[in-house]
Short mmCIF file of C-alpha atoms in Angstrom, two decimals:
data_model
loop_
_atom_site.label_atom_id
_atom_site.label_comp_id
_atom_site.label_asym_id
_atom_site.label_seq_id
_atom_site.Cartn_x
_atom_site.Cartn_y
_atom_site.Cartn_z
CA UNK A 500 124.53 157.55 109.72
CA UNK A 501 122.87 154.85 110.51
CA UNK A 502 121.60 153.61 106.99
CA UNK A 503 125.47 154.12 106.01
CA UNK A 504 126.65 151.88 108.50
CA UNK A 505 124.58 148.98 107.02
CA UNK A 506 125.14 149.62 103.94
CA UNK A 507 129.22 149.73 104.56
CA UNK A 508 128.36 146.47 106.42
CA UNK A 509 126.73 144.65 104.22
CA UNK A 510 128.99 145.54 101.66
CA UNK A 511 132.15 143.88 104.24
CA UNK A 512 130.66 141.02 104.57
CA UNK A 513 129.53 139.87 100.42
CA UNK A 514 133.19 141.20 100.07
CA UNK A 515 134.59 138.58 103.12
CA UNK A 516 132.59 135.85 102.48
CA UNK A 517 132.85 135.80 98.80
CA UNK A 518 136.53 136.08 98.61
CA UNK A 519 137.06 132.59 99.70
CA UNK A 520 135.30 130.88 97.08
CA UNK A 521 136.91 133.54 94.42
CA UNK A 522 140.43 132.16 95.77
CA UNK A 523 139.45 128.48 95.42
CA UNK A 524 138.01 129.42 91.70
CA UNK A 525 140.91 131.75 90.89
CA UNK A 526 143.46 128.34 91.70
CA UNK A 527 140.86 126.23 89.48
CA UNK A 528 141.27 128.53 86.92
CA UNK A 529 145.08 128.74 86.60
CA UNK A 530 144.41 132.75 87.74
CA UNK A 531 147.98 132.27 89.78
CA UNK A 532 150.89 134.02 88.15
CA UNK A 533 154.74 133.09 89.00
CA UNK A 534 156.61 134.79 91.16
CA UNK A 535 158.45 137.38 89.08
CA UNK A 536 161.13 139.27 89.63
CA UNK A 537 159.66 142.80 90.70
CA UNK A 538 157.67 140.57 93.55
CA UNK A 539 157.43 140.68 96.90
CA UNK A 540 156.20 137.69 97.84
CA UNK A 541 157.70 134.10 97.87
CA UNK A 542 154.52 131.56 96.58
CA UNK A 543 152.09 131.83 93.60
CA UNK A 544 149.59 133.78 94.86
CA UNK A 545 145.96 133.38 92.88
CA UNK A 546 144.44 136.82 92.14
CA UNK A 547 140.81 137.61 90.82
CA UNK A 548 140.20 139.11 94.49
CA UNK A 549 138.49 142.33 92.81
CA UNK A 550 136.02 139.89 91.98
CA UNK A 551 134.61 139.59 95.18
CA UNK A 552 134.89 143.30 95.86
CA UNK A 553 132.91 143.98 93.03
CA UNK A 554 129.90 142.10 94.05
CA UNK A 555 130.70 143.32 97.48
CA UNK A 556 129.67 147.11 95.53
CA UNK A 557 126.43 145.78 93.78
CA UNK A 558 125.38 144.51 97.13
CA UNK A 559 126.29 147.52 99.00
CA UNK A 560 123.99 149.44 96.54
CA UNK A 561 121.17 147.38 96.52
CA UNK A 562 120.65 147.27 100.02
CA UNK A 563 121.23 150.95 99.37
CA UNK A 564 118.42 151.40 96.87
CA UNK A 565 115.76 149.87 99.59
CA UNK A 566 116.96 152.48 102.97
CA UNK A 567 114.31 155.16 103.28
CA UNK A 568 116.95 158.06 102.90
CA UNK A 569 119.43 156.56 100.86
CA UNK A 570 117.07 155.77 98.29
CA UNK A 571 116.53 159.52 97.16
CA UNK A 572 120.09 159.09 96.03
CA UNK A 573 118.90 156.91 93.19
CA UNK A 574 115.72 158.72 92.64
CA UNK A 575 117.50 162.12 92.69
CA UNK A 576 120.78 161.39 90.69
CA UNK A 577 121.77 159.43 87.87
CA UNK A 578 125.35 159.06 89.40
CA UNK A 579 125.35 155.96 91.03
CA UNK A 580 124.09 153.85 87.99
CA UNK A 581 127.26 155.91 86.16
CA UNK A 582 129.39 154.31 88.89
CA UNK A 583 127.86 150.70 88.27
CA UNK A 584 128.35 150.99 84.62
CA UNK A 585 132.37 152.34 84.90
CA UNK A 586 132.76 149.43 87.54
CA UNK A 587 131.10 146.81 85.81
CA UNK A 588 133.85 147.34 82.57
CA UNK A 589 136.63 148.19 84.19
CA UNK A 590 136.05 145.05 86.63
CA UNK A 591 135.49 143.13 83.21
CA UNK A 592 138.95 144.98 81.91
CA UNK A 593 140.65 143.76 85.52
CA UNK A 594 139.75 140.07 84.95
CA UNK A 595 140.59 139.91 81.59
CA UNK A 596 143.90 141.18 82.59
CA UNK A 597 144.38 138.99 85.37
CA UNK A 598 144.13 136.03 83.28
CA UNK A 599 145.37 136.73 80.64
CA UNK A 600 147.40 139.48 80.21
CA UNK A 601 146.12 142.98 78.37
CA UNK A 602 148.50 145.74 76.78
CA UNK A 603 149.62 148.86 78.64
CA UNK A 604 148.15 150.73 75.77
CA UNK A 605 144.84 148.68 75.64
CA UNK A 606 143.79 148.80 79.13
CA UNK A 607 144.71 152.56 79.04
CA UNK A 608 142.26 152.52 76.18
CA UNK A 609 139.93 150.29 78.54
CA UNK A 610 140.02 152.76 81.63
CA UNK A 611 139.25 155.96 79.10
CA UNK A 612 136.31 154.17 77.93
CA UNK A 613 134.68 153.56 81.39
CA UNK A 614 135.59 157.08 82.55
CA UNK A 615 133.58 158.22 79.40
CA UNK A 616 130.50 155.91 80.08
CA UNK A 617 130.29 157.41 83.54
CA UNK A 618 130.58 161.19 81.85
CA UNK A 619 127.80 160.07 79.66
CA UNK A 620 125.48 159.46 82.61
CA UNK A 621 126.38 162.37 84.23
CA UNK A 622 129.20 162.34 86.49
CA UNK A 623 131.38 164.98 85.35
CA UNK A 624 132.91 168.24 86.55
CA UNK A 625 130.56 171.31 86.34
CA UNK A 626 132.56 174.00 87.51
CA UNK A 627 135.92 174.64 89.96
CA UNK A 628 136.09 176.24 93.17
CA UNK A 629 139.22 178.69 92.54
CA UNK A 630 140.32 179.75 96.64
CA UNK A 631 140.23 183.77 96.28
CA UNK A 632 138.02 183.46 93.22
CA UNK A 633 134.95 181.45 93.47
CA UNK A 634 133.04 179.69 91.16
CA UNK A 635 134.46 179.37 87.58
CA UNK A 636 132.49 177.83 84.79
CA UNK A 637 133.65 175.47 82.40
CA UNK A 638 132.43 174.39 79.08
CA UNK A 639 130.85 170.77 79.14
CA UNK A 640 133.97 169.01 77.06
CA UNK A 641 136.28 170.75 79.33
CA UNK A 642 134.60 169.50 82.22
CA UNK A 643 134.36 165.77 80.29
CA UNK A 644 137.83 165.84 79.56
CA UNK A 645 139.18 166.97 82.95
CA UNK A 646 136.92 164.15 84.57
CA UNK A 647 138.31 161.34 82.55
CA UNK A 648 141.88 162.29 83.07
CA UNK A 649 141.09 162.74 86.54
CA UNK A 650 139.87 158.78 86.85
CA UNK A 651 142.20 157.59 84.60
CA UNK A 652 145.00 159.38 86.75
CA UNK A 653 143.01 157.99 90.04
CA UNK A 654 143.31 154.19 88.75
CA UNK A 655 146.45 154.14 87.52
CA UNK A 656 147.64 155.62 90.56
CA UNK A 657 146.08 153.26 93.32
CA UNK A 658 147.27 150.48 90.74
CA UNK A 659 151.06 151.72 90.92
CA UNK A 660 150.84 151.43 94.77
CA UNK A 661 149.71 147.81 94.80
CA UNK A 662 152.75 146.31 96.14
CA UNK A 663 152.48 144.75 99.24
CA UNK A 664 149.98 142.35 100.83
CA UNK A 665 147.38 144.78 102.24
CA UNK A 666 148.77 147.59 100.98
CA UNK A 667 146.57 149.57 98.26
CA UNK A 668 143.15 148.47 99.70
CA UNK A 669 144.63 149.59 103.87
CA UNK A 670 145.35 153.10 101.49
CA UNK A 671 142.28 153.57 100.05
CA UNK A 672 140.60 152.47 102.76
CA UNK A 673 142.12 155.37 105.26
CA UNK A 674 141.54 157.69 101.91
CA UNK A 675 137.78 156.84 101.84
CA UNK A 676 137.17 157.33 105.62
CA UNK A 677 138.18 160.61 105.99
CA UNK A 678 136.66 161.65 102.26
CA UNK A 679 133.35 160.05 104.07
CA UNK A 680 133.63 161.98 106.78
CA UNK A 681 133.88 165.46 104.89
CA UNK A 682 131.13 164.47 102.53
CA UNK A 683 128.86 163.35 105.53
CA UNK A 684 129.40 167.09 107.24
CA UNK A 685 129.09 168.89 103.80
CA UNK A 686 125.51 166.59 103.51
CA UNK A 687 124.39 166.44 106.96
CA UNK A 688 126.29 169.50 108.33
CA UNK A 689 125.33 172.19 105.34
CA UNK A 690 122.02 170.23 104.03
CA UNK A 691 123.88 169.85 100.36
CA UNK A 692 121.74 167.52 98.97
CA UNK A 693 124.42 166.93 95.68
CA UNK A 694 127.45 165.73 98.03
CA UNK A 695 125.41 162.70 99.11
CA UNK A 696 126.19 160.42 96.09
CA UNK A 697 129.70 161.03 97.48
CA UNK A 698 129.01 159.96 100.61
CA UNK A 699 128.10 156.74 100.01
CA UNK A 700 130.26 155.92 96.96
CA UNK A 701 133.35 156.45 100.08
CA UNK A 702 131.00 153.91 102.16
CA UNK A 703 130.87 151.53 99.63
CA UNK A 704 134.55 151.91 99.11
CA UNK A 705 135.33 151.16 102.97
CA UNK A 706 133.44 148.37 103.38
CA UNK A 707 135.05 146.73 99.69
CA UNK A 708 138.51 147.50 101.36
CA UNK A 709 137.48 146.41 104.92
CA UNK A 710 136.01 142.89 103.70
CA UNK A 711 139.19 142.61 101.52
CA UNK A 712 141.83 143.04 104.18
CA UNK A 713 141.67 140.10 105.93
CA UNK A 714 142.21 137.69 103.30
CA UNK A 715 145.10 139.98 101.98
CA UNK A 716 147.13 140.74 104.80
CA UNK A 717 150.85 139.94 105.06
CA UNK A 718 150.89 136.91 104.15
CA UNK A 719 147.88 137.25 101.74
CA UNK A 720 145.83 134.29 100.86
CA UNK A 721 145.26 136.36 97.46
CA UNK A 722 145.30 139.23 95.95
CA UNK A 723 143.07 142.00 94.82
CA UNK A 724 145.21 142.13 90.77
CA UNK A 725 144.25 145.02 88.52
CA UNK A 726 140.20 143.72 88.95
CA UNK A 727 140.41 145.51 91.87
CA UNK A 728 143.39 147.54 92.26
CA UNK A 729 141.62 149.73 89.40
CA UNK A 730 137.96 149.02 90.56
CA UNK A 731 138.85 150.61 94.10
CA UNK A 732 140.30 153.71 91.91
CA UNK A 733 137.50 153.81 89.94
CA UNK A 734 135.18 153.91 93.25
CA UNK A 735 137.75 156.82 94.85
CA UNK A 736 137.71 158.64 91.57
CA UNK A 737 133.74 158.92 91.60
CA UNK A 738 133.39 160.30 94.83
CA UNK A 739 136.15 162.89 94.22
CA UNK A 740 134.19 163.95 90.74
CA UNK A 741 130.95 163.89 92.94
CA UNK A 742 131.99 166.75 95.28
CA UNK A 743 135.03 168.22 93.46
CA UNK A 744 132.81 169.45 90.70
CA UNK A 745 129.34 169.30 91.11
CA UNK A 746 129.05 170.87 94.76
CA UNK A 747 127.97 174.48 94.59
CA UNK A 748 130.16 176.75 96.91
CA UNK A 749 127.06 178.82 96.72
CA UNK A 750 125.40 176.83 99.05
CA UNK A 751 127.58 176.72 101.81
CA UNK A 752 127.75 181.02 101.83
CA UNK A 753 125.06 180.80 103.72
CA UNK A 754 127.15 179.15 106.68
CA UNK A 755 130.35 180.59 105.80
CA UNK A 756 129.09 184.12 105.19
CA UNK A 757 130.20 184.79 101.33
CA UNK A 758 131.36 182.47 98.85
CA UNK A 759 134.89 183.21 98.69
CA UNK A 760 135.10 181.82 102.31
CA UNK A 761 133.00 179.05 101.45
CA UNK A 762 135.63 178.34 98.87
CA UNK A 763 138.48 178.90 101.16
CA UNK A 764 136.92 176.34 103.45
CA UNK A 765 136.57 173.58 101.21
CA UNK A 766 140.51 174.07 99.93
CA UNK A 767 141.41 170.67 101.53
CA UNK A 768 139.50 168.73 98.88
CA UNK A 769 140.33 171.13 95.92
CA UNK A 770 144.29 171.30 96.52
CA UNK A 771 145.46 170.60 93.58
CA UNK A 772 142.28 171.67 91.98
CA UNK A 773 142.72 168.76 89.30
CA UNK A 774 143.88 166.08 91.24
CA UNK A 775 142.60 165.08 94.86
CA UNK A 776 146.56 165.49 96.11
CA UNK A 777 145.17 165.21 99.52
CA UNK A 778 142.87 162.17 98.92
CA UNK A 779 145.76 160.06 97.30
CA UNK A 780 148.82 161.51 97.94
CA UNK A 781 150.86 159.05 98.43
CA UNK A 782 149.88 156.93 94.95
CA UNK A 783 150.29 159.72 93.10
CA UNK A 784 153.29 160.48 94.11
CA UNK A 785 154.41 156.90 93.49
CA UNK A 786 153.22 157.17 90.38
CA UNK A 787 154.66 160.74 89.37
CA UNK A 788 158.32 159.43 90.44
CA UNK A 789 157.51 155.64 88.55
CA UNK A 790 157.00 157.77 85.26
CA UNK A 791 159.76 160.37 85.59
CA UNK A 792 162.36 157.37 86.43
CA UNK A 793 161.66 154.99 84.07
CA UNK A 794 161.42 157.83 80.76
CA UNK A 795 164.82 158.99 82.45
CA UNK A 796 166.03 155.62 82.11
CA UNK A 797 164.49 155.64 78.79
CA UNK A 798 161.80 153.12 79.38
CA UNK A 799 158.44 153.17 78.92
CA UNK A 800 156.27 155.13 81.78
CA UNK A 801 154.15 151.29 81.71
CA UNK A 802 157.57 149.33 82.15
CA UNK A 803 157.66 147.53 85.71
CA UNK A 804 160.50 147.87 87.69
CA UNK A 805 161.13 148.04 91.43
CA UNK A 806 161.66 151.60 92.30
CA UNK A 807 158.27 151.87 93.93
CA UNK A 808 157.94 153.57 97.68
CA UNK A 809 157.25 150.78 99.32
CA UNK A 810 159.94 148.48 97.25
CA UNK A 811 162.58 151.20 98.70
CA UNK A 812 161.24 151.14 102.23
CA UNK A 813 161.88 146.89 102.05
CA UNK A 814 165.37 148.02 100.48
CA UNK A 815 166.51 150.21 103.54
CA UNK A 816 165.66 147.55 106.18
CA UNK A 817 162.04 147.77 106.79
CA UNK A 818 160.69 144.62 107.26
CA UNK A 819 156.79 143.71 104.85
CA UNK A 820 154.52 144.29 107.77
CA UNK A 821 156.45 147.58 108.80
CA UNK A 822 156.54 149.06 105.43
CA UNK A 823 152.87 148.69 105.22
CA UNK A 824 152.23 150.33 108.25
CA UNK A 825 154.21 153.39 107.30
CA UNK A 826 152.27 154.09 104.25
CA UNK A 827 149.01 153.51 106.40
CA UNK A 828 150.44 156.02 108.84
CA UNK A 829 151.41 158.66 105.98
CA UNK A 830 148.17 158.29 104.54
CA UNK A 831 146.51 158.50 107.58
CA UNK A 832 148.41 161.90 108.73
CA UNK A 833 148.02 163.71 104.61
CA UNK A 834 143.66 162.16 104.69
CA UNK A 835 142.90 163.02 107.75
CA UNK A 836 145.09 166.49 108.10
CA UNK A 837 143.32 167.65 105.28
CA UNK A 838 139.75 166.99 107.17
CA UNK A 839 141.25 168.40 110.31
CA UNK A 840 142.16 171.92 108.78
CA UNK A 841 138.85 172.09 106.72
CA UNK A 842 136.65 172.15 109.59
CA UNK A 843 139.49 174.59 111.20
CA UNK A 844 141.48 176.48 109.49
CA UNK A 845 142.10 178.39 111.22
CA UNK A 846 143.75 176.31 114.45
CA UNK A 847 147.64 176.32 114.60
CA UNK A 848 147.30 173.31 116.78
CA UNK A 849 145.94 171.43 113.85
CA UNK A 850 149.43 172.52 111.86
CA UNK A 851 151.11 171.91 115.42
CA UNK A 852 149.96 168.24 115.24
CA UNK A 853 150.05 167.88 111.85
CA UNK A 854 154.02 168.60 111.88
CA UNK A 855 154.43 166.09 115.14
CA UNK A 856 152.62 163.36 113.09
CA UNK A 857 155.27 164.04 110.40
CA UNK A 858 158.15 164.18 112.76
CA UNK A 859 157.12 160.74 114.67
CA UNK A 860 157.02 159.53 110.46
CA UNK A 861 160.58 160.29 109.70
CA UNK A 862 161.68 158.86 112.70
CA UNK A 863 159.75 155.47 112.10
CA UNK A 864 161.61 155.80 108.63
CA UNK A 865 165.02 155.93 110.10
CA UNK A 866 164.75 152.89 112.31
CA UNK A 867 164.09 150.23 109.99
CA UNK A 868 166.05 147.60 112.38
CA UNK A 869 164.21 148.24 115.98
CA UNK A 870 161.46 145.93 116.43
CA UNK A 871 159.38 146.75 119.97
CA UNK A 872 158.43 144.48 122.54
CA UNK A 873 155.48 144.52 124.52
CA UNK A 874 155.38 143.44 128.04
CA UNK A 875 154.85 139.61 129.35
CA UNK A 876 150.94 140.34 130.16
CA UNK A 877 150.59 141.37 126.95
CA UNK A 878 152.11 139.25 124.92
CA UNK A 879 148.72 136.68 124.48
CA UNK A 880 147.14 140.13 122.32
CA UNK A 881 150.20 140.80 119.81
CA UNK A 882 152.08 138.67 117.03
CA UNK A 883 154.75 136.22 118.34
CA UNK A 884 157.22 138.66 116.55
CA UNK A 885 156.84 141.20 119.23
CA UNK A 886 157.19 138.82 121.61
CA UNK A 887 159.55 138.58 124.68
CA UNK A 888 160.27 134.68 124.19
CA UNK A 889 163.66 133.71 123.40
CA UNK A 890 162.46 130.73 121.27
CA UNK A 891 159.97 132.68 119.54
CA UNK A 892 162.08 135.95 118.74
CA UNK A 893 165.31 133.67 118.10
CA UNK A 894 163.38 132.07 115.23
CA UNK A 895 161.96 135.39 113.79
CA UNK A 896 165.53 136.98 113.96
CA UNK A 897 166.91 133.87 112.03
CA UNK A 898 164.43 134.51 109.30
CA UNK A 899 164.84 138.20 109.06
CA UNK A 900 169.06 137.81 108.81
CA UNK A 901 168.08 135.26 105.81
CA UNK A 902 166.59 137.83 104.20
CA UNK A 903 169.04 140.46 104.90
CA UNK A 904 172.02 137.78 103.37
CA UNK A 905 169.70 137.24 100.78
CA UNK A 906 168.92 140.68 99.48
CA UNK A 907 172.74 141.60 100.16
CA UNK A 908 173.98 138.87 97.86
CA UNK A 909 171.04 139.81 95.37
CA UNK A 910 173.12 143.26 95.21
CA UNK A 911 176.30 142.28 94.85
CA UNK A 912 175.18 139.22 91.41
CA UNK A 913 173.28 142.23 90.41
CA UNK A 914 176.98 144.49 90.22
CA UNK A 915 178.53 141.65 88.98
CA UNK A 916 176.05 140.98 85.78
CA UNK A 917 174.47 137.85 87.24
CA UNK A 918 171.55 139.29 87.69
CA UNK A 919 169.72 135.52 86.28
CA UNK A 920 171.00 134.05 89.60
CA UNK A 921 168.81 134.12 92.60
CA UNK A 922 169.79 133.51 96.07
CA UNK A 923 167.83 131.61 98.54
CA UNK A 924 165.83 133.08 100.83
CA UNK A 925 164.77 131.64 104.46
CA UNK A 926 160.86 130.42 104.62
CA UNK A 927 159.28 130.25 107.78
CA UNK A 928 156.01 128.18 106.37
CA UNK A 929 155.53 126.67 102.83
CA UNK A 930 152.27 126.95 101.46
CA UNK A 931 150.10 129.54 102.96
CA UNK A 932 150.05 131.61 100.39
CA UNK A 933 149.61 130.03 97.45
CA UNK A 934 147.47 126.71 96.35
CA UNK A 935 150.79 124.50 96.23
CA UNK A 936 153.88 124.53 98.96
CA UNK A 937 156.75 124.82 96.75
CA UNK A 938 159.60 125.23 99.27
CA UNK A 939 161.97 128.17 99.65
CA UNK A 940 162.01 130.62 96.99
CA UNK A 941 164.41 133.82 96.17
CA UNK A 942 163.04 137.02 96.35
CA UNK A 943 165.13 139.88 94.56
CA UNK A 944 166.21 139.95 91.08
CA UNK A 945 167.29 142.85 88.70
CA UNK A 946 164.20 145.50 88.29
CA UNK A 947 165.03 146.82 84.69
CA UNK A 948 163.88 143.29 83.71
CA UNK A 949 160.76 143.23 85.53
CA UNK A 950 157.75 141.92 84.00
CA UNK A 951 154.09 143.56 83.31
CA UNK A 952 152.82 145.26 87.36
CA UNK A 953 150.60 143.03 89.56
#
């Protein structure tokens, strides 16, 4: 555990440190989109962040290569140099896009071709643990085909959510700590040798979202763009491959007592047996309702608009900050309720809690106006916004019914057909997101003429 630590570590800090220099060369560059209509945010925002997680990775597995028990991963398997290769082109892909713009249908192209590199190097899907059945076998281009849709799915997925300021890499991140923590027991806890490049692909992946967050949290100093939206899908989608299909239920009969119950006890990670439903739930249900509502509306499934979860949670009331934390919380409950009920099935208090958790959810949902306060002594440990001062709160209640007026008379030019006029929205400080401070700027316009995702 120890050895992981370090390397999840080490990996944080290349990722922290190296962002800041990325952000200055990402505003050198001209890497700093406008503000379009489908965004969130108020400034020009430079991207290229994925940048710095990427060399975050390469660090994270070098120091990797040199730990006594780590580095039988690389002697042992071939998977890890698969994941370097997939990462290194789609992270090539990512900047290319961030700059300058690539076709739905080319980076599709893009992310097929870097699932298929890390096939050819042998991370692929060599059977599927059927609950009730056991081990089924499936032909090698069944299993290559089923483990590029799966990544391809995975990217596009964690790309959909990327939304908010902290949002997608604060997902992923609560994803790939409890996947760590089942591949850890299946390593440690059943002595499976083959779920270990798993484990540390999820380390990797925490430290690359922990290093991240800080520059990227509401309001972000930059963002992460497709470099890394799809890089951190690409790193989820490896360790899912890892375990989902090259773990032998075999070997964990001997602690379970036959294989079917072997089987049964690793359903958590196998539910849907394709797709990792528990790992990324909520992307992938984002991105299952993105594609059936824009080919409804006859667009393209690749269209932009903003119909997105966390675009509808700003919509009911929810301010940026809270929206965020309620898809950290639902993550949080679907990742880590999964681990909970495969090391017990069999516990109703797990399903008890599981069900409370949700409960506590909708009712955070249906209160998008209260805002807490905390008492006077603590008041030094939380943000001003939660706050008892009257100066203080008056000032953050101002700025909040600004953006209520403004996203009320964004509605009403939107039923009327002016959907080209923008109303202004309140702006507490100019400038800290972006490299310029370009004053107030409006913040919702009509989604069916969005332009190509973040």
């Amino acid at each position: 555990m120890r050895e992981y630590l370090l390397t999840l570590c080490v990996t944080a800090a290349v990722t922290y440190l190296l962002t800041g220099p990325v952000r200055k060369f990402a505003i050198v560059a001209g890497v700093v989109p406008k503000v379009r209509a489908r965004d969130v945010h108020r400034e020009p925002t430079p991207r290229l962040g994925g940048v710095a997680m990427f060399f975050g990775m390469c660090a994270g597995l070098l120091v990797a290569d040199h730990l006594t028990n780590l580095s039988v991963v690389f002697d042992s398997s071939s998977e890890p140099r698969a994941l370097l290769s997939g990462a290194a082109l789609i992270w090539l892909l990512g900047v290319l896009d961030d700059k300058f713009g690539v076709d739905a249908l080319i980076k599709l192209g893009g992310q097929m071709i870097a699932a298929g590199v890390m096939v050819m190097q042998g991370l692929t899907i060599l059977w599927l643990p059927v609950p009730g059945v056991g081990s089924v076998s499936i032909t090698p281009w069944q299993g290559n085909l089923l483990t590029v849709a799966l990544i391809v799915i995975t990217i596009n997925a964690v790309n959909f959510v990327d939304g908010l300021d902290g949002l997608a890499a604060g997902m992923v991140c609560i994803a790939a700590g409890a996947f760590f923590l089942y591949a850890y027991r299946l390593w440690y806890g059943y002595g499976i040798e083959a779920a270990a490049p798993g484990t540390l692909f999820s380390a990797l992946l925490i430290g690359m979202c922990l290093g991240f967050l800080p520059h990227n949290m509401h309001p972000a100093r930059i963002f992460m763009g497709d470099t890394g939206s799809m890089l951190i899908g690409l790193v989820l989608a490896a360790g899912t491959v890892s375990i989902t299909g090259q773990v032998d239920p075999d070997r964990l009969a001997f602690s379970a007592g036959s294989e079917r119950s072997a089987v049964h006890a690793m359903v958590p990670v196998y539910m849907p047996i394709i797709l990792p439903l528990t790992i990324i739930a909520i992307p992938l249900a984002d991105l299952v309702l993105a594609i059936v509502r824009r080919t409804w509306n006859g667009q393209s499934p690749f269209a932009a608009d903003r119909g997105h979860l966390h675009h509808r949670l700003l919509e009911v009331g929810h301010s940026h900050s809270r929206a965020v934390l309620i898809m950290y919380f639902w993550s949080a409950v679907i990742a880590f309720g999964a681990l909970a009920f495969s090391v017990n099935a069999a516990s109703m208090w797990i399903v008890l809690g599981i069900m409370g958790l949700s409960a506590v959810g909708l009712v955070l949902l249906l209160l998008p106006r209260f805002t807490p306060r905390t008492p006077r002594w603590a008041e030094s440990f939380v943000p001003p916004r939660y706050r008892r001062s009257k100066v203080i709160a008056a000032s953050y209640e101002a700025e909040e019914a600004g953006s209520a007026v403004a996203y009320e008379a964004g509605v009403l030019a939107e039923e009327d057909g002016a959907q080209e006029h923008r109303s202004p929205v309140a702006v507490g400080v100019s400038g800290v997101n972006g490299a310029t401070a370009i004053g107030a700027r409006s913040r919702f316009l009509d989604r069916g003429k969005a332009e190509s995702s973040r």
